[in-house]
Amino acid sequence: MFESFFLGGFECSTHRRADGRRLDLIAATSHDRVAAADYRLMTEHGIRSVRDGLRWHLIETSPGRYDWSSLLPMVRAAREAGVQVIWDLCHYGWPDDLDIWHPEFVERFRRFAAAAAIVIRDETDAVPFYCPVNEISYWAWAGGDQARFNPMGRGRGFELKHQLVRAFIAGVQAVRDVDPRARIVQVDPVINVRARPDRPRDARDAENYRLAQYEAWDMVSGRVWPGLGGRPEYLDIIGLNFYSDNQWFHGGGTIPLGDPHYRRFREMLAEVHRRYERPILIAETGAEGDARAPWLRYVAGEVGAARAIGIPVEGICLYPVLDYPGWTDDRHCPVGLYGNLDETGQRPVHAPLAEELARQRHALERAMEAAPPWQLSGAAAS
């Protein structure tokens, strides 16, 4: 489905923090200045597909007026490098004059999505890939219930989820009206929540919380709340974000890898596929510091096991693929395949992760060569 099985994800968050400061991670990592070089670095590791983002707040300078100067150099750089991009249209941020709770937000996003799709269509002949609204479920929780970032809501998570689903659906239809070839990725975390062994009475609440991870996908596909406009065809590719803290005990406490209550990732993938029967992209995964290479080894091994039983996992995205400054404190987060620009304008590579990536690429190639024809044709058909 993608130009390469392993993808690189460029952090592109543009939300406002609780103190009012707007983040712009594309600028903070210098990716806006050196996108062409960054894309070439990806190809050196066999990565020819990436996730990247538009910065809506920079583009729509006033209602209905678009300045594409922040996007066009990136689109052209990717095209020249031969890199396929999954474009995030809204990664937590929006223009300052908009009220996210108002119906106008959905309409403005629809028009923005259509305009962006025209620009990208006219710049490249490739089939376009979009993530209209990133992490609806996480955003609804962080921005609607916990006031961690905009819109700083508390107790309004379900309301925000509905609004983001409406925007997602409007964006999908707008993009497809412009370019019917477009493929859509709906990205959200995949989680596991368990009751503590000493608190079995929490089992039902833990399971209800776990099942809530499916609400956004269910809404987009029209399984629930059909009045939002969801339809099965709006759910195209399932994007799963999976990190080491995506499993926890109800009430708090991360379940670490190796704990008997830790659920194997392959089982989580199988459950998602049974529920939706859609192709799957691991849209974000990664770890910090020395854990980077071992984490990729674990995730890739689990994905390999899932693919071996016919689950159509189409790719793994290293996210973020560049180190970045922390959202809340600007600390250096050593998470990437590459680090910050040094004094010579070069990005240092994290050698252990690069070596593990090369091993996993070769393992995948061997597995593909050994796969029976029915398995290959089934994966391609999905």
XYZ file of C-alpha atoms in Angstrom:
382
model
C 0.000 0.000 0.000
C 2.818 2.431 0.834
C 6.083 3.024 -1.009
C 7.978 1.473 1.896
C 6.887 -0.690 4.810
C 8.775 1.465 7.316
C 7.737 5.112 7.392
C 9.172 8.190 9.077
C 6.854 10.485 10.984
C 7.646 14.195 11.350
C 6.141 15.691 14.485
C 3.797 18.452 13.308
C 1.726 19.452 16.354
C 0.472 23.045 16.338
C -1.671 23.223 19.454
C -1.742 25.869 22.159
C -0.603 24.928 25.627
C -2.449 25.829 28.800
C -0.285 28.973 29.111
C -1.486 30.129 25.677
C 1.760 29.518 23.816
C 1.271 27.965 20.400
C 3.621 25.151 19.471
C 4.932 24.586 15.968
C 6.987 21.396 15.987
C 7.786 21.559 12.272
C 9.588 24.844 12.914
C 10.995 23.781 16.291
C 12.764 20.801 14.703
C 13.944 22.925 11.731
C 12.087 20.570 9.404
C 10.487 23.547 7.676
C 13.933 24.852 6.691
C 15.540 21.553 5.660
C 12.630 19.416 4.502
C 14.433 18.433 1.294
C 17.461 17.192 3.238
C 15.240 15.443 5.784
C 13.394 13.543 3.066
C 16.696 12.494 1.486
C 17.864 11.204 4.861
C 14.793 8.982 4.994
C 15.605 7.387 1.645
C 19.086 6.463 2.890
C 17.366 4.037 5.274
C 14.918 2.658 2.722
C 12.125 4.921 3.986
C 10.179 6.254 1.017
C 6.902 7.036 2.818
C 6.435 9.548 5.634
C 3.831 11.286 7.759
C 4.011 15.071 7.698
C 1.641 17.935 8.288
C 0.035 21.166 7.156
C -0.048 24.075 9.594
C -3.593 25.329 9.209
C -3.000 28.379 11.401
C -0.238 29.594 9.054
C -2.114 28.818 5.847
C -5.568 30.294 6.466
C -4.468 33.820 7.283
C -8.062 35.086 7.315
C -11.352 33.294 6.620
C -11.146 31.741 3.173
C -7.747 33.291 2.317
C -4.901 30.787 2.006
C -1.160 31.303 1.972
C 0.521 28.082 0.815
C 4.100 29.285 1.258
C 4.632 27.049 4.303
C 3.433 23.950 2.417
C 4.553 24.169 -1.182
C 8.305 23.832 -0.508
C 7.602 20.648 1.460
C 5.335 19.171 -1.224
C 7.915 19.883 -3.901
C 10.810 18.614 -1.802
C 9.001 15.321 -1.192
C 8.216 14.988 -4.877
C 11.832 15.614 -5.864
C 13.118 13.126 -3.283
C 10.652 10.466 -4.423
C 9.008 10.364 -0.991
C 5.300 9.604 -0.520
C 3.571 11.691 2.169
C 0.549 11.076 4.365
C -0.517 14.664 5.039
C -2.080 15.578 8.396
C -4.528 18.396 7.702
C -5.284 19.208 11.346
C -2.794 18.122 14.000
C -4.318 19.718 17.125
C -4.178 23.324 15.864
C -6.504 25.737 14.035
C -6.633 29.461 13.148
C -6.998 31.809 16.088
C -10.216 33.419 14.851
C -12.113 30.102 14.950
C -14.139 28.673 17.836
C -13.738 24.895 17.765
C -17.066 24.401 19.539
C -19.018 26.310 16.889
C -20.531 24.721 13.737
C -18.402 27.137 11.674
C -15.327 25.119 12.652
C -16.556 22.144 10.641
C -17.441 24.262 7.608
C -14.132 26.139 7.640
C -12.239 22.887 7.929
C -14.196 21.441 5.020
C -13.213 24.362 2.808
C -9.602 24.219 3.979
C -9.376 20.472 3.285
C -10.737 20.959 -0.235
C -8.319 23.809 -0.960
C -5.357 21.795 0.347
C -6.346 18.787 -1.744
C -6.418 20.954 -4.870
C -2.903 22.243 -4.178
C -1.504 18.773 -3.545
C -3.338 17.278 -6.530
C -1.933 19.923 -8.833
C 1.631 19.470 -7.547
C 1.939 15.702 -7.910
C 0.485 12.842 -9.919
C 0.766 10.377 -7.036
C -2.261 8.970 -5.227
C -2.623 11.269 -2.202
C -2.896 10.079 1.396
C -4.449 12.203 4.142
C -5.113 12.100 7.865
C -7.797 14.804 8.105
C -7.913 15.095 11.920
C -5.198 13.507 14.015
C -6.055 11.394 17.083
C -9.699 12.283 17.621
C -9.959 10.175 20.780
C -6.753 11.431 22.367
C -7.530 15.039 21.465
C -11.030 14.731 22.943
C -9.536 13.407 26.185
C -6.568 15.784 26.448
C -8.334 18.888 25.165
C -11.932 18.196 26.174
C -11.628 16.451 29.533
C -8.161 17.149 30.959
C -7.456 20.724 29.782
C -3.930 19.688 28.805
C -4.063 21.698 25.607
C -6.574 23.521 23.449
C -9.506 23.935 23.736
C -8.746 23.488 27.460
C -12.048 21.815 28.225
C -13.038 19.811 31.287
C -15.931 17.377 31.225
C -16.575 18.100 27.530
C -14.580 15.276 25.956
C -17.551 13.528 24.370
C -18.804 16.831 22.949
C -15.368 17.554 21.477
C -15.160 14.045 20.052
C -18.448 14.603 18.206
C -17.186 17.905 16.808
C -13.893 16.385 15.645
C -15.729 13.467 14.019
C -17.943 15.944 12.152
C -14.837 17.774 10.956
C -13.133 14.524 9.952
C -16.142 13.411 7.908
C -16.457 16.823 6.257
C -12.742 16.749 5.451
C -12.887 13.265 3.929
C -15.775 14.203 1.662
C -14.145 17.476 0.638
C -10.871 15.749 -0.251
C -12.620 13.015 -2.225
C -14.720 15.551 -4.109
C -11.462 17.115 -5.292
C -9.550 13.875 -5.874
C -11.521 10.597 -5.750
C -8.247 8.635 -5.647
C -7.430 9.908 -2.154
C -6.776 7.408 0.616
C -7.670 8.290 4.194
C -5.959 7.272 7.426
C -7.893 7.664 10.682
C -5.289 7.724 13.450
C -5.886 7.028 17.140
C -4.101 5.210 19.972
C -4.717 1.527 20.572
C -4.797 0.781 24.297
C -5.258 -1.914 26.917
C -6.724 -1.195 30.369
C -6.878 -3.791 33.119
C -8.119 -3.907 36.702
C -5.406 -4.181 39.325
C -5.038 -7.730 40.655
C -5.999 -6.486 44.139
C -9.057 -4.614 42.806
C -11.085 -7.111 40.727
C -14.189 -4.979 41.303
C -12.729 -2.489 38.789
C -12.841 -5.020 35.941
C -16.051 -3.699 34.372
C -14.937 -0.057 34.495
C -11.553 -1.008 33.070
C -13.156 -2.878 30.202
C -15.553 -0.021 29.451
C -12.620 2.378 29.333
C -10.736 0.021 27.019
C -13.680 -0.305 24.660
C -14.004 3.485 24.468
C -10.923 3.455 22.231
C -13.229 2.360 19.395
C -15.737 5.206 19.681
C -14.184 7.529 17.098
C -13.754 4.768 14.505
C -17.328 3.630 15.191
C -18.628 7.169 14.739
C -16.684 7.743 11.523
C -18.035 4.497 10.063
C -21.619 5.194 11.190
C -21.820 2.249 13.597
C -22.852 4.581 16.393
C -24.268 8.121 16.424
C -25.183 7.942 12.703
C -26.569 11.467 12.944
C -22.968 12.686 12.821
C -22.894 11.580 9.182
C -20.599 8.582 9.446
C -20.552 5.940 6.717
C -18.555 2.724 6.265
C -16.673 4.196 3.312
C -15.283 7.013 5.459
C -13.240 4.440 7.399
C -10.482 3.538 4.964
C -7.131 2.776 6.651
C -6.933 2.308 10.422
C -3.942 4.155 11.880
C -2.855 2.790 15.264
C -0.538 4.664 17.629
C 1.246 2.374 20.044
C 3.821 3.296 22.695
C 5.181 1.651 25.816
C 2.660 3.480 28.030
C -0.436 2.480 26.023
C -1.302 -0.200 28.582
C -2.186 0.641 32.162
C -4.139 -0.397 35.230
C -7.479 1.273 35.824
C -6.866 4.125 38.224
C -3.221 4.542 37.267
C 0.050 2.722 36.773
C 1.591 1.653 33.474
C 1.649 -2.070 32.722
C 5.234 -2.708 31.611
C 6.294 -5.039 28.836
C 6.863 -8.456 30.384
C 4.190 -8.064 33.078
C 1.692 -10.958 33.014
C -1.107 -8.422 32.512
C 0.578 -6.935 29.443
C -1.328 -7.791 26.287
C 0.665 -8.849 23.269
C 0.515 -6.281 20.500
C -0.372 -8.951 17.948
C -3.562 -9.673 19.904
C -4.519 -6.001 19.882
C -3.958 -5.876 16.127
C -6.097 -8.961 15.637
C -8.956 -7.447 17.631
C -8.912 -4.227 15.611
C -8.908 -6.169 12.349
C -11.774 -8.434 13.429
C -13.819 -5.396 14.343
C -13.306 -3.316 11.196
C -11.731 -5.529 8.504
C -9.649 -2.646 7.215
C -5.935 -2.388 6.382
C -3.859 -1.209 9.333
C -0.952 1.210 9.585
C 1.101 1.495 12.764
C 0.893 5.268 12.453
C 3.077 6.109 15.457
C 5.478 4.068 17.525
C 8.760 4.802 19.212
C 10.634 5.135 22.479
C 13.143 7.429 24.131
C 16.886 7.111 24.575
C 18.390 3.630 24.653
C 14.918 2.053 24.481
C 14.505 3.045 20.832
C 16.050 -0.007 19.180
C 14.611 -2.636 21.571
C 11.137 -1.121 21.202
C 11.294 -1.269 17.415
C 12.452 -4.882 17.676
C 9.428 -5.742 19.825
C 6.876 -3.897 17.661
C 8.269 -5.235 14.386
C 8.285 -8.783 15.787
C 4.659 -8.497 16.843
C 3.679 -7.029 13.499
C 5.470 -9.867 11.743
C 3.543 -12.387 13.824
C 0.260 -10.612 13.002
C 1.005 -10.542 9.284
C 1.857 -14.244 9.376
C -1.747 -15.017 10.320
C -3.185 -12.748 7.653
C -3.708 -9.444 9.473
C -3.083 -6.738 6.844
C -0.619 -4.478 8.643
C 0.710 -2.328 5.813
C 3.453 -0.368 7.546
C 5.221 0.820 10.698
C 5.875 4.546 11.167
C 8.814 5.596 13.365
C 7.374 8.549 15.239
C 8.774 11.058 15.689
C 11.622 10.332 13.307
C 13.442 13.451 14.560
C 14.267 14.426 18.129
C 12.055 17.284 19.284
C 11.576 19.753 22.160
C 9.039 18.560 24.721
C 5.564 20.045 24.494
C 5.415 21.321 28.065
C 9.018 22.110 29.003
C 11.070 22.292 25.777
C 13.402 19.583 27.043
C 15.337 17.672 24.423
C 13.456 14.439 23.711
C 15.887 11.882 22.193
C 13.336 9.784 20.346
C 14.295 9.988 16.690
C 16.281 8.176 14.095
C 17.939 11.567 13.688
C 18.729 14.372 16.128
C 18.772 18.147 15.961
C 20.854 19.983 13.396
C 24.452 20.347 14.568
C 26.775 23.289 13.994
C 27.529 22.048 10.470
C 23.860 21.796 9.551
C 23.813 17.992 9.717
C 21.559 15.716 11.738
C 23.337 13.023 13.779
C 21.906 9.533 13.323
C 21.070 7.327 16.297
C 23.134 4.330 15.214
C 21.440 1.603 17.321
C 18.023 2.497 15.897
C 19.410 2.713 12.358
C 20.992 -0.727 12.742
C 17.791 -2.233 14.138
C 15.775 -0.674 11.345
C 18.101 -2.272 8.781
C 17.733 -5.669 10.494
C 13.953 -5.412 10.533
C 13.818 -4.359 6.893
C 15.850 -7.400 5.908
C 13.691 -9.659 8.085
C 10.587 -8.301 6.391
C 12.053 -8.900 2.947
C 12.851 -12.503 3.853
C 9.357 -13.020 5.218
C 7.811 -11.615 2.046
C 9.953 -13.907 -0.104
C 8.888 -16.916 1.966
C 5.194 -16.007 2.138
C 2.836 -18.287 0.212
C 1.157 -16.702 -2.829
C -2.270 -16.667 -1.170
C -0.922 -14.570 1.671
C 0.699 -12.017 -0.630
C -2.339 -11.689 -2.844
C -4.607 -11.381 0.183
C -2.504 -8.585 1.639
C -2.408 -6.775 -1.699
C -6.156 -7.102 -2.118
C -6.767 -5.557 1.283
